[in-house]
Coordinates of C-alpha atoms in Angstrom, one line a residue:
Chain A
M2 CA 0.0 0.1 0.0
A3 CA 1.3 3.5 -0.9
I4 CA 2.1 6.1 1.7
I5 CA -0.7 8.6 1.9
F6 CA 0.5 12.1 1.4
K7 CA -0.8 14.7 3.9
P8 CA 0.0 18.3 3.4
S9 CA 1.6 19.9 6.5
P10 CA -0.5 22.6 8.3
S11 CA 0.2 26.3 7.4
L12 CA 1.7 28.2 10.2
P13 CA 1.2 32.0 11.1
P14 CA 4.2 34.2 10.4
P15 CA 6.8 34.7 13.2
V16 CA 5.6 37.4 15.7
T17 CA 8.7 39.7 15.2
S18 CA 7.7 40.6 11.7
V19 CA 4.2 42.2 12.7
G20 CA 3.3 45.0 15.0
A21 CA 4.3 48.7 15.5
V22 CA 7.7 47.9 17.0
A23 CA 8.6 45.7 14.1
W24 CA 7.4 48.3 11.6
V25 CA 9.4 51.0 13.2
R26 CA 12.6 48.7 13.3
Q27 CA 12.1 47.7 9.7
N28 CA 11.2 51.1 8.2
L29 CA 13.1 53.6 10.3
F30 CA 16.0 51.9 11.8
S31 CA 17.0 49.1 9.6
S32 CA 20.6 50.2 8.8
P33 CA 23.0 53.0 10.0
L34 CA 22.2 55.1 6.9
N35 CA 18.5 54.6 7.8
I36 CA 19.0 55.6 11.5
F37 CA 20.9 58.7 10.3
L38 CA 18.2 59.7 7.7
T39 CA 15.4 59.3 10.3
F40 CA 17.2 61.6 12.9
F41 CA 18.1 64.0 10.2
S42 CA 14.5 64.2 9.0
I43 CA 13.2 64.7 12.7
Y44 CA 15.8 67.6 12.9
I45 CA 14.5 69.3 9.7
L46 CA 11.0 69.0 11.0
Y47 CA 12.1 70.5 14.3
L48 CA 13.6 73.4 12.4
L49 CA 10.7 74.0 10.1
L50 CA 7.4 73.1 11.8
P51 CA 7.4 75.4 14.8
P52 CA 7.9 78.7 12.7
V53 CA 5.3 77.7 10.2
V54 CA 2.7 76.8 12.9
E55 CA 3.4 80.0 14.7
W56 CA 3.0 82.1 11.6
A57 CA -0.1 80.3 10.3
L58 CA -1.9 79.6 13.5
I59 CA -0.6 81.0 16.8
N60 CA 0.3 84.6 15.6
A61 CA -2.3 84.9 12.9
T62 CA -4.9 87.5 12.6
W63 CA -8.3 86.1 11.6
E64 CA -10.4 89.3 11.4
G65 CA -10.1 92.9 10.2
S66 CA -10.8 95.3 7.4
S67 CA -7.3 96.2 6.2
K68 CA -3.7 95.2 6.6
A69 CA -3.3 97.5 9.3
A70 CA -5.4 95.3 11.6
C71 CA -2.8 92.5 11.3
T72 CA -0.3 93.4 14.0
A73 CA 0.4 90.2 15.6
G74 CA 3.3 89.3 13.2
G75 CA 1.7 86.3 11.9
A76 CA -0.5 85.5 8.8
C77 CA -3.2 88.0 7.9
W78 CA -6.0 85.5 7.3
A79 CA -8.4 88.5 7.6
F80 CA -7.5 89.2 3.9
I81 CA -8.8 85.9 2.7
G82 CA -12.0 86.4 4.9
V83 CA -12.9 89.7 3.4
Y84 CA -12.2 88.6 -0.2
F85 CA -13.5 85.1 0.3
D86 CA -16.6 85.6 -1.9
Q87 CA -14.8 87.0 -4.7
F88 CA -12.2 84.2 -4.5
M89 CA -15.1 81.7 -4.9
Y90 CA -17.4 83.4 -7.3
G91 CA -15.4 86.1 -8.9
L92 CA -17.6 89.0 -9.9
Y93 CA -20.7 86.9 -10.1
P94 CA -23.5 89.2 -8.5
E95 CA -23.6 88.5 -4.8
A96 CA -27.4 88.1 -4.8
E97 CA -27.1 85.4 -7.4
T98 CA -24.3 83.2 -5.9
W99 CA -27.0 80.9 -4.5
R100 CA -27.4 79.6 -8.1
I101 CA -23.8 78.4 -8.2
N102 CA -24.2 76.9 -4.7
L103 CA -27.4 75.1 -5.8
A104 CA -25.7 73.7 -8.9
V105 CA -22.9 72.4 -6.8
I106 CA -25.2 70.8 -4.3
L107 CA -27.3 69.2 -7.0
L108 CA -24.2 67.7 -8.6
V109 CA -22.9 66.4 -5.2
V110 CA -26.3 64.9 -4.6
M111 CA -26.6 63.2 -7.9
V112 CA -23.1 61.6 -7.7
G113 CA -23.8 60.7 -4.2
A114 CA -26.9 58.8 -5.3
F115 CA -24.6 56.3 -7.0
A116 CA -24.3 54.8 -3.4
I117 CA -27.9 54.0 -3.2
K118 CA -28.2 50.4 -4.3
T119 CA -31.9 50.5 -5.4
I120 CA -31.3 53.3 -8.0
N121 CA -31.0 52.8 -11.7
K122 CA -27.4 53.6 -12.5
L123 CA -27.9 53.9 -16.2
Y124 CA -30.6 56.7 -15.8
L125 CA -28.6 58.3 -13.2
S126 CA -25.5 58.5 -15.4
I127 CA -27.8 59.8 -18.3
A128 CA -29.1 62.5 -15.9
I129 CA -25.7 63.5 -14.8
I130 CA -24.1 63.6 -18.3
V131 CA -27.1 65.0 -20.3
A132 CA -29.7 66.6 -18.1
Y133 CA -27.4 68.2 -15.4
P134 CA -25.2 70.3 -17.8
I135 CA -28.4 71.9 -19.2
V136 CA -29.8 72.7 -15.9
A137 CA -26.4 73.9 -14.6
Y138 CA -25.9 76.1 -17.7
F139 CA -29.2 77.8 -17.3
L140 CA -28.6 78.3 -13.5
F141 CA -25.2 79.9 -14.2
A142 CA -26.2 82.0 -17.2
G143 CA -29.7 82.8 -16.3
G144 CA -32.3 84.3 -18.8
V145 CA -35.1 81.7 -18.0
F146 CA -37.7 81.4 -15.4
G147 CA -37.1 84.9 -14.4
L148 CA -33.3 84.2 -13.5
E149 CA -31.4 87.3 -14.0
V150 CA -28.8 87.0 -17.0
V151 CA -25.2 86.8 -15.7
E152 CA -22.7 87.5 -18.5
T153 CA -19.9 84.9 -18.6
S154 CA -17.4 87.8 -18.3
L155 CA -18.4 88.2 -14.7
W156 CA -17.9 84.4 -14.0
G157 CA -14.6 84.0 -12.0
G158 CA -12.8 82.7 -9.0
L159 CA -12.9 78.9 -7.8
F160 CA -16.2 78.7 -9.7
L161 CA -14.5 79.4 -13.0
T162 CA -11.6 77.1 -12.2
V163 CA -13.8 74.2 -11.4
L164 CA -16.0 74.8 -14.4
L165 CA -13.1 75.0 -16.8
G166 CA -11.5 71.9 -15.0
V167 CA -14.6 69.8 -14.9
I168 CA -15.8 70.6 -18.5
G169 CA -12.2 70.1 -19.8
I170 CA -11.9 66.7 -18.1
V171 CA -15.4 65.5 -19.0
A172 CA -15.1 66.5 -22.7
S173 CA -11.3 65.7 -23.3
F174 CA -11.6 62.1 -22.0
P175 CA -14.0 60.8 -24.7
L176 CA -12.2 62.8 -27.3
G177 CA -9.0 61.5 -26.3
I178 CA -10.2 57.9 -26.4
V179 CA -11.6 58.4 -30.0
L180 CA -8.2 59.9 -31.0
A181 CA -6.2 57.1 -29.4
L182 CA -8.3 54.5 -31.3
G183 CA -8.0 56.6 -34.6
R184 CA -4.2 56.5 -34.3
R185 CA -4.2 52.8 -34.0
S186 CA -6.8 52.4 -36.8
E187 CA -6.0 50.7 -39.9
M188 CA -7.9 53.3 -42.0
P189 CA -5.2 55.5 -43.4
I190 CA -7.2 58.7 -43.5
A191 CA -8.7 58.5 -40.0
K192 CA -5.1 57.4 -38.8
S193 CA -3.3 60.4 -40.4
V194 CA -5.9 63.0 -39.1
C195 CA -5.5 61.8 -35.7
V196 CA -1.7 61.7 -35.8
V197 CA -1.5 65.1 -37.2
F198 CA -3.9 66.5 -34.7
I199 CA -2.2 64.9 -31.7
E200 CA 1.4 65.9 -32.9
T201 CA 0.4 69.5 -33.6
I202 CA -1.3 70.1 -30.5
R203 CA 1.3 68.5 -28.3
A204 CA 4.1 70.6 -30.0
V205 CA 2.3 73.9 -29.0
P206 CA 2.2 75.4 -25.7
L207 CA -1.3 75.8 -24.0
I208 CA -0.7 79.5 -23.7
T209 CA -0.4 79.8 -27.6
I210 CA -3.7 77.9 -28.0
L211 CA -5.5 80.1 -25.5
F212 CA -4.2 83.2 -27.2
M213 CA -5.4 81.7 -30.5
A214 CA -8.8 81.1 -29.0
S215 CA -9.2 84.4 -27.3
V216 CA -7.5 86.7 -29.7
M217 CA -7.0 85.1 -33.1
I218 CA -10.3 83.3 -33.8
P219 CA -12.4 86.5 -33.5
L220 CA -10.1 88.1 -36.1
F221 CA -10.7 85.3 -38.6
L222 CA -14.4 85.0 -38.1
P223 CA -16.7 87.2 -40.1
E224 CA -18.4 90.2 -38.6
G225 CA -21.3 89.3 -36.3
L226 CA -20.3 85.6 -36.1
N227 CA -18.5 85.7 -32.8
F228 CA -19.0 83.4 -30.0
N229 CA -18.4 83.5 -26.4
K230 CA -14.8 83.8 -25.2
L231 CA -15.3 81.3 -22.4
L232 CA -16.6 78.8 -24.9
R233 CA -13.4 79.4 -27.2
V234 CA -11.2 78.9 -24.3
L235 CA -13.0 75.8 -23.2
I236 CA -12.7 74.3 -26.6
G237 CA -9.0 75.2 -26.6
I238 CA -8.4 73.6 -23.3
T239 CA -10.3 70.5 -24.3
L240 CA -8.5 69.9 -27.5
F241 CA -5.2 70.5 -25.7
S242 CA -6.0 68.1 -23.1
A243 CA -7.5 65.5 -25.4
A244 CA -4.2 65.2 -27.3
Y245 CA -2.3 64.2 -24.1
M246 CA -5.3 62.0 -23.1
A247 CA -4.9 60.2 -26.5
E248 CA -1.4 59.3 -25.9
V249 CA -2.1 58.1 -22.4
V250 CA -5.0 55.9 -23.6
R251 CA -2.9 54.7 -26.6
G252 CA -0.3 53.4 -24.1
G253 CA -3.1 51.4 -22.4
L254 CA -4.3 50.0 -25.8
Q255 CA -0.8 48.8 -26.6
A256 CA -0.4 47.0 -23.4
I257 CA -3.6 44.8 -23.9
P258 CA -2.3 41.4 -25.2
K259 CA -3.0 40.5 -28.8
G260 CA -4.9 37.6 -27.6
Q261 CA -7.7 39.8 -26.2
Y262 CA -8.2 41.4 -29.6
E263 CA -8.2 38.0 -31.2
A264 CA -10.7 36.4 -28.8
A265 CA -13.0 39.3 -29.2
D266 CA -12.7 39.1 -33.1
A267 CA -13.1 35.4 -33.0
M268 CA -16.4 35.7 -31.3
G269 CA -17.8 37.8 -34.1
L270 CA -18.0 41.0 -32.1
T271 CA -17.8 44.2 -34.3
Y272 CA -14.9 46.6 -33.9
W273 CA -16.8 48.9 -31.7
Q274 CA -18.3 46.1 -29.6
S275 CA -14.8 44.7 -28.9
M276 CA -13.5 48.1 -28.1
I277 CA -16.2 49.0 -25.8
L278 CA -16.8 45.7 -24.1
V279 CA -13.5 44.2 -24.0
I280 CA -10.5 46.3 -24.8
L281 CA -11.2 49.7 -23.4
P282 CA -12.3 48.5 -20.0
Q283 CA -9.0 46.9 -19.6
A284 CA -6.8 49.5 -21.3
L285 CA -8.4 52.4 -19.4
K286 CA -8.0 50.5 -16.0
L287 CA -4.3 50.2 -16.7
V288 CA -3.8 53.7 -17.4
I289 CA -5.9 55.3 -14.5
P290 CA -2.6 56.8 -13.0
G291 CA -1.8 58.3 -16.3
I292 CA -5.2 59.5 -17.0
V293 CA -5.6 61.2 -13.5
N294 CA -2.2 62.6 -13.9
S295 CA -3.6 64.3 -17.1
F296 CA -6.6 65.6 -15.2
I297 CA -4.6 67.0 -12.5
A298 CA -2.3 68.7 -14.8
L299 CA -5.3 70.1 -16.8
F300 CA -6.9 71.3 -13.7
K301 CA -3.8 73.3 -12.7
D302 CA -3.3 74.4 -16.3
T303 CA -6.6 76.2 -16.2
T304 CA -4.8 78.9 -14.3
L305 CA -3.3 80.1 -17.6
V306 CA -6.7 81.6 -18.6
Y307 CA -5.5 84.5 -16.4
I308 CA -3.3 85.6 -19.3
V309 CA -6.2 86.0 -21.7
G310 CA -8.1 88.3 -19.2
M311 CA -10.2 85.8 -17.3
F312 CA -10.0 85.9 -13.5
D313 CA -10.0 82.3 -12.2
F314 CA -9.3 81.4 -8.7
L315 CA -5.7 82.3 -8.7
G316 CA -6.5 85.3 -10.9
R317 CA -8.7 86.6 -8.4
I318 CA -6.3 86.2 -5.6
Q319 CA -3.5 88.0 -7.5
A320 CA -6.0 90.8 -8.4
A321 CA -6.8 91.1 -4.7
N322 CA -3.2 91.5 -3.8
H323 CA -3.2 94.8 -5.6
D324 CA -5.8 96.2 -3.2
S325 CA -4.0 99.1 -1.4
N326 CA -5.8 98.2 1.8
W327 CA -4.1 94.8 1.8
L328 CA -0.7 95.5 0.4
G329 CA 1.8 92.7 1.7
T330 CA -0.7 89.8 1.8
T331 CA 0.8 88.0 -1.2
I332 CA 2.0 85.2 0.8
E333 CA -1.3 84.6 2.5
G334 CA -3.0 84.7 -0.9
Y335 CA -0.7 82.1 -2.4
A336 CA -0.7 80.0 0.6
F337 CA -4.6 79.8 0.3
A338 CA -4.4 79.1 -3.3
A339 CA -1.8 76.3 -2.8
L340 CA -4.1 74.8 0.1
I341 CA -7.2 74.9 -2.2
Y342 CA -5.3 73.4 -5.2
W343 CA -3.7 70.8 -3.0
V344 CA -6.9 69.5 -1.6
I345 CA -8.7 69.2 -4.9
C346 CA -5.8 67.6 -6.6
F347 CA -4.8 65.3 -3.7
G348 CA -8.5 64.3 -3.7
M349 CA -8.5 63.3 -7.3
S350 CA -5.2 61.3 -6.7
R351 CA -6.8 59.4 -3.8
Y352 CA -10.0 58.8 -5.7
S353 CA -8.0 57.3 -8.5
M354 CA -6.2 54.9 -6.2
A355 CA -9.5 53.9 -4.7
L356 CA -10.8 53.2 -8.1
E357 CA -7.8 51.1 -9.1
R358 CA -8.3 49.0 -6.0
K359 CA -12.0 48.6 -6.8
L360 CA -11.4 47.4 -10.4
E361 CA -8.6 45.0 -9.5
T362 CA -9.8 41.6 -10.5
G363 CA -6.3 40.1 -11.3
H364 CA -4.8 37.9 -8.8
K365 CA -6.9 38.2 -5.6
R366 CA -8.1 34.8 -4.5
N367 CA -11.1 34.3 -2.2
Chain B
M13 CA -12.4 2.7 -34.3
T14 CA -15.5 2.4 -32.2
N15 CA -18.9 1.9 -33.8
T16 CA -20.1 5.4 -33.4
N17 CA -16.9 6.6 -35.0
M18 CA -17.4 4.3 -37.9
A19 CA -21.0 5.4 -38.3
R20 CA -19.9 9.0 -38.2
A21 CA -17.1 8.6 -40.6
Q22 CA -19.6 7.0 -43.1
L23 CA -21.9 10.0 -42.4
A24 CA -19.2 12.4 -43.1
Q25 CA -18.2 11.0 -46.3
G26 CA -21.7 11.6 -47.6
E27 CA -21.6 15.2 -46.8
E28 CA -20.1 18.0 -48.7
A29 CA -17.1 20.0 -47.2
I30 CA -17.8 22.5 -44.6
I31 CA -14.2 24.1 -44.8
E32 CA -12.2 24.1 -48.1
F33 CA -8.7 25.4 -48.6
N34 CA -8.0 25.9 -52.4
D35 CA -4.3 26.7 -53.3
V36 CA -4.0 28.9 -50.1
N37 CA -0.7 30.8 -49.9
K38 CA 0.4 33.1 -47.2
W39 CA 3.4 35.2 -46.5
Y40 CA 4.7 37.1 -43.5
G41 CA 6.6 39.7 -45.2
D42 CA 9.0 37.6 -47.3
F43 CA 8.5 34.5 -45.2
H44 CA 6.3 32.1 -47.2
V45 CA 4.3 30.5 -44.3
L46 CA 1.7 28.6 -46.1
K47 CA 2.4 27.0 -49.5
N48 CA -0.4 25.7 -51.7
I49 CA -2.7 24.4 -49.1
N50 CA -5.4 22.2 -50.7
F51 CA -7.5 20.7 -48.1
S52 CA -11.1 20.1 -47.3
I53 CA -12.9 19.2 -44.1
K54 CA -16.3 17.6 -44.0
K55 CA -19.1 18.4 -41.6
G56 CA -18.7 16.5 -38.3
E57 CA -15.1 15.6 -39.0
R58 CA -12.5 15.9 -36.3
I59 CA -9.1 16.9 -37.7
V60 CA -5.9 17.0 -35.6
V61 CA -3.1 19.0 -37.1
C62 CA 0.4 18.5 -35.8
G63 CA 3.9 19.4 -36.9
P64 CA 7.0 21.2 -35.7
S65 CA 6.9 24.8 -34.5
G66 CA 6.9 27.1 -37.5
S67 CA 5.4 24.7 -39.9
G68 CA 2.2 26.9 -40.3
K69 CA -0.2 24.6 -38.5
S70 CA -1.5 27.4 -36.2
T71 CA -1.6 29.8 -39.1
M72 CA -3.6 27.6 -41.2
T73 CA -6.1 27.1 -38.4
R74 CA -6.4 30.7 -37.9
C75 CA -7.1 31.4 -41.5
I76 CA -10.4 29.5 -41.1
N77 CA -11.9 32.4 -39.1
R78 CA -9.6 35.0 -40.7
L79 CA -7.6 35.9 -37.7
E80 CA -5.0 35.6 -40.3
E81 CA -5.4 36.8 -43.9
H82 CA -4.2 34.7 -46.7
Q83 CA -2.9 36.4 -49.9
K84 CA -3.6 33.8 -52.5
G85 CA -6.1 31.0 -53.1
T86 CA -9.6 30.8 -51.6
I87 CA -10.9 29.5 -48.3
L88 CA -14.6 28.6 -48.1
V89 CA -16.2 28.1 -44.8
D90 CA -19.8 27.0 -44.8
G91 CA -19.8 28.0 -48.5
V92 CA -18.9 31.6 -47.7
E93 CA -15.4 32.8 -49.1
M94 CA -13.3 34.3 -46.5
N95 CA -12.1 37.7 -48.1
N96 CA -12.2 41.3 -47.1
N97 CA -15.9 41.4 -46.8
L98 CA -16.4 42.3 -43.2
K99 CA -20.0 41.2 -43.0
N100 CA -19.0 37.7 -44.2
I101 CA -16.3 37.4 -41.8
E102 CA -18.4 38.4 -38.8
A103 CA -21.2 36.1 -40.0
I104 CA -18.7 33.1 -40.1
R105 CA -17.1 34.0 -36.7
K106 CA -20.5 33.6 -35.1
D107 CA -20.5 30.1 -36.2
V108 CA -16.9 29.3 -35.6
G109 CA -15.8 28.9 -31.9
M110 CA -12.1 29.2 -31.1
V111 CA -9.9 28.1 -28.1
F112 CA -6.6 29.6 -27.9
Q113 CA -3.2 28.4 -26.2
H114 CA -3.3 31.1 -23.7
F115 CA -7.2 30.9 -23.0
N116 CA -7.6 34.6 -23.6
L117 CA -10.4 34.8 -21.3
F118 CA -11.4 38.5 -20.6
P119 CA -9.9 39.3 -17.1
H120 CA -12.2 42.1 -16.3
L121 CA -15.3 40.1 -16.6
T122 CA -16.6 37.3 -14.4
I123 CA -16.7 33.7 -15.8
L124 CA -20.4 34.1 -16.5
E125 CA -19.8 37.4 -18.1
N126 CA -17.2 35.9 -20.4
L127 CA -19.7 33.3 -21.5
T128 CA -22.6 35.5 -22.0
L129 CA -20.8 38.5 -23.8
A130 CA -21.0 37.2 -27.3
P131 CA -24.4 35.6 -27.1
I132 CA -25.8 38.9 -25.7
W133 CA -24.1 41.2 -28.1
V134 CA -23.7 39.1 -31.3
R135 CA -26.6 36.8 -31.2
K136 CA -28.8 39.3 -29.4
T137 CA -29.9 36.7 -26.9
P138 CA -31.8 37.9 -24.0
K139 CA -29.5 38.2 -21.0
K140 CA -31.5 35.7 -18.8
Q141 CA -31.6 33.1 -21.6
A142 CA -27.8 33.8 -22.3
E143 CA -27.1 33.1 -18.5
E144 CA -29.0 29.9 -18.3
M145 CA -27.1 28.7 -21.4
A146 CA -23.9 29.7 -19.9
M147 CA -24.6 27.8 -16.8
H148 CA -25.6 24.9 -18.7
Y149 CA -22.2 24.7 -20.5
L150 CA -20.4 25.5 -17.3
E151 CA -21.9 22.5 -15.9
R152 CA -20.8 20.5 -18.9
V153 CA -17.1 21.4 -18.3
K154 CA -17.8 20.7 -14.6
I155 CA -17.0 24.3 -13.4
A156 CA -20.5 25.9 -12.6
N157 CA -19.5 26.6 -9.0
Q158 CA -16.9 29.1 -10.3
A159 CA -19.3 31.2 -12.4
L160 CA -19.0 34.3 -10.4
K161 CA -15.3 34.3 -10.0
Y162 CA -12.8 36.2 -12.1
P163 CA -10.5 34.3 -14.7
G164 CA -7.4 35.4 -12.5
Q165 CA -8.9 33.3 -9.7
L166 CA -8.9 30.1 -11.6
S167 CA -6.3 27.5 -12.4
G168 CA -4.9 27.1 -16.1
G169 CA -7.1 24.0 -16.7
Q170 CA -10.1 25.6 -15.3
Q171 CA -9.6 28.8 -17.3
Q172 CA -9.2 26.6 -20.5
R173 CA -12.4 24.6 -19.9
V174 CA -14.2 28.0 -19.3
A175 CA -12.7 29.1 -22.7
I176 CA -14.2 26.0 -24.3
A177 CA -17.5 26.6 -22.7
R178 CA -17.3 30.3 -23.9
G179 CA -16.9 29.0 -27.5
L180 CA -19.9 26.6 -27.1
C181 CA -22.1 29.3 -25.8
M182 CA -22.3 30.6 -29.4
Q183 CA -23.6 27.3 -30.5
P184 CA -21.0 27.0 -33.2
R185 CA -20.9 24.6 -36.1
I186 CA -17.2 24.4 -36.0
M187 CA -14.7 24.6 -33.1
L188 CA -11.0 25.5 -33.7
F189 CA -8.4 24.6 -31.0
D190 CA -5.0 26.2 -31.3
E191 CA -2.7 24.2 -29.0
P192 CA -5.2 24.2 -26.2
T193 CA -3.2 22.2 -23.8
S194 CA 0.4 23.6 -24.6
A195 CA 0.3 26.2 -21.7
L196 CA -1.1 23.9 -19.1
D197 CA 0.7 22.0 -16.3
P198 CA 0.8 18.2 -16.9
E199 CA -1.9 17.4 -14.2
M200 CA -4.4 19.9 -15.9
I201 CA -4.1 18.6 -19.4
K202 CA -6.4 15.7 -18.9
E203 CA -9.2 17.7 -17.6
V204 CA -9.2 19.8 -20.8
L205 CA -8.8 16.8 -23.1
D206 CA -11.7 15.1 -21.4
V207 CA -13.9 17.9 -22.3
M208 CA -12.6 17.9 -25.8
V209 CA -13.2 14.1 -26.2
Q210 CA -16.8 14.5 -24.9
L211 CA -17.3 17.3 -27.6
A212 CA -15.8 15.1 -30.3
E213 CA -18.3 12.3 -29.4
E214 CA -21.2 14.8 -29.8
G215 CA -20.5 15.2 -33.4
M216 CA -18.9 18.7 -33.4
T217 CA -16.7 19.6 -36.4
M218 CA -13.3 20.2 -34.8
V219 CA -9.9 21.3 -36.0
C220 CA -7.3 20.9 -33.3
V221 CA -3.7 21.8 -33.5
T222 CA -2.1 19.7 -30.8
H223 CA 0.8 17.5 -29.9
E224 CA -1.4 15.3 -27.7
M225 CA -0.9 12.1 -29.8
G226 CA -3.1 10.1 -27.6
F227 CA -5.9 12.4 -28.3
A228 CA -5.3 12.2 -31.9
K229 CA -5.4 8.4 -31.9
T230 CA -8.7 8.2 -29.9
V231 CA -10.6 11.2 -31.4
A232 CA -9.3 12.3 -34.9
D233 CA -10.9 11.2 -38.1
R234 CA -7.8 12.4 -39.9
V235 CA -4.5 13.6 -38.8
V236 CA -2.8 16.2 -40.7
F237 CA 1.1 16.5 -40.5
M238 CA 2.6 19.9 -41.6
D239 CA 6.2 21.0 -42.2
A240 CA 7.5 24.2 -43.7
G241 CA 4.2 25.6 -44.7
E242 CA 3.0 22.5 -46.5
I243 CA 0.6 19.6 -45.7
V244 CA 3.1 16.6 -45.9
E245 CA 0.7 13.9 -45.0
A246 CA -3.0 13.6 -44.1
N247 CA -4.4 10.3 -43.0
E248 CA -6.7 8.5 -40.6
P249 CA -5.0 8.0 -37.3
H250 CA -4.5 4.2 -37.6
E251 CA -2.7 4.6 -40.9
F252 CA -0.9 7.8 -40.0
F253 CA 0.6 6.4 -36.8
D254 CA 1.3 2.7 -38.0
N255 CA 2.2 3.2 -41.5
P256 CA 3.4 6.8 -42.2
Q257 CA 4.0 7.2 -45.8
H258 CA 6.5 10.1 -45.8
D259 CA 10.0 10.0 -44.3
R260 CA 9.5 13.5 -42.7
T261 CA 6.3 12.1 -40.9
Q262 CA 8.3 8.9 -39.8
M263 CA 11.1 11.2 -38.4
F264 CA 8.6 13.5 -36.6
L265 CA 6.6 10.5 -35.1
S266 CA 9.8 8.9 -33.9
Q267 CA 10.9 11.9 -32.3
I268 CA 7.8 12.7 -30.4
L269 CA 6.6 9.2 -29.6
N270 CA 10.1 7.8 -28.3
H271 CA 11.0 10.2 -25.6

């Protein structure tokens, strides 16, 4: 009779390799160099942190009506307080800013509704992608249901920044995908159009495109056929971002093994079916870090609209710095701008990481 | 040959060809990979294609559903010529299932979704019906309990059985196998071959590129041996293994059988 093979039981890992002490030992004090770096970092923090905290919090002035009120020697946050509405809404009439707030709340509620299990996600997506922009547009611009008309030249501040960023992202993403597919297409005309577009746009600075959009296009268009500057700038930003997005997506498409394309073809799926159902879900998942990278870059690039005379968040802060009542508050203004940009961009980055984890189906075993 | 095999062989003789190669030539750049292939496969026939690597056996099989294009000659599948007409190609691909060496399951979809994708989108089968059919075929390949897992969570043998079930869900008239067991651990080869034998016994037209000679002996109606882009010899397995006509075939067989 044969000997019966019985697998040995699996044992837990040794205790020394888990727990807080082990973590500190492994990560902070594993070698002489590491010990030195740990203490050096602590020393740098000791040098930097106290003065920053003292300036930003302990000696800060929170209220006042001019720079003269800030006598404590720390940050003059009163400046931000006084200008807060302008930083948020630009020159949008104060009595009408509830319309922006309402649109933001509406969007948050609609996106939040995805968490409700019983809701039809398809209808909700259509509502957000199709219905919401129309509602938001009329809320912002007015002119219907007795809402006062607000010219787009008055739109500004963080409102304008987020508007440019969100529309740029939402519009450039599908356009970038189409460009990437076009560039990999076997149809010579579609392919060359996409290649020329991508390479031209990528070879030109965004500032040039914004100048073209705001100054050159009106010169070329016939008298009377002039359209909104905000719209022109938005189109410029979208096209610019789409070219970069296309190359990121192309990287993803190239990383998908040939076998996936073949399997989809062999089943009789059409080109678009195989792209939408099989290839793109995998390719886009692979390049989430690159996509979000482009989104973050786009969001920060929107500050360049300042040079074509649009006062976005950063533009409003810089303009406020010229107020003679508040001379010498440049640092506070930029610190505030940095904080807000950081919060938004860090949020995007964390969201992308969560999304990557959620979509991971590769090697986890139940 | 068993009785059913005998009966099927007679049946096959009476019927006309479902796949026909006429003077098919193909080049990869300057490399002449298929040279004057003339071959026809009858409905219900089970063909095993073997030969050294680079002999063109995979390429020939992949020409049947036009994953590869040939440059000269004609290939008729079910009476339809495989040319640049996209409509024809898509129509034929509906009826030709394919199983790949590396499974090529879609990793972002569950097993069940892998199986229902083509029926729902290509055949326009209602989702519920497609899922019932998928579960039926998953049971046949003895893997129904894994339906909601992702391919990455399954072993190679399980994945390949899923791939076969995925092909069957389109209720194809022809199944192509491109080295289905070459990427598997030895212990998993049998579970895949068992499924293929079962399929063969049910009368599916099969073209199978493989080096599993045991499978060829028990299942094939004809064994095709290829070398350097040509069909060197094609014969029923009994004759092919016991009485190979060509010296190249004899050498190949002596190398793969005596080790």
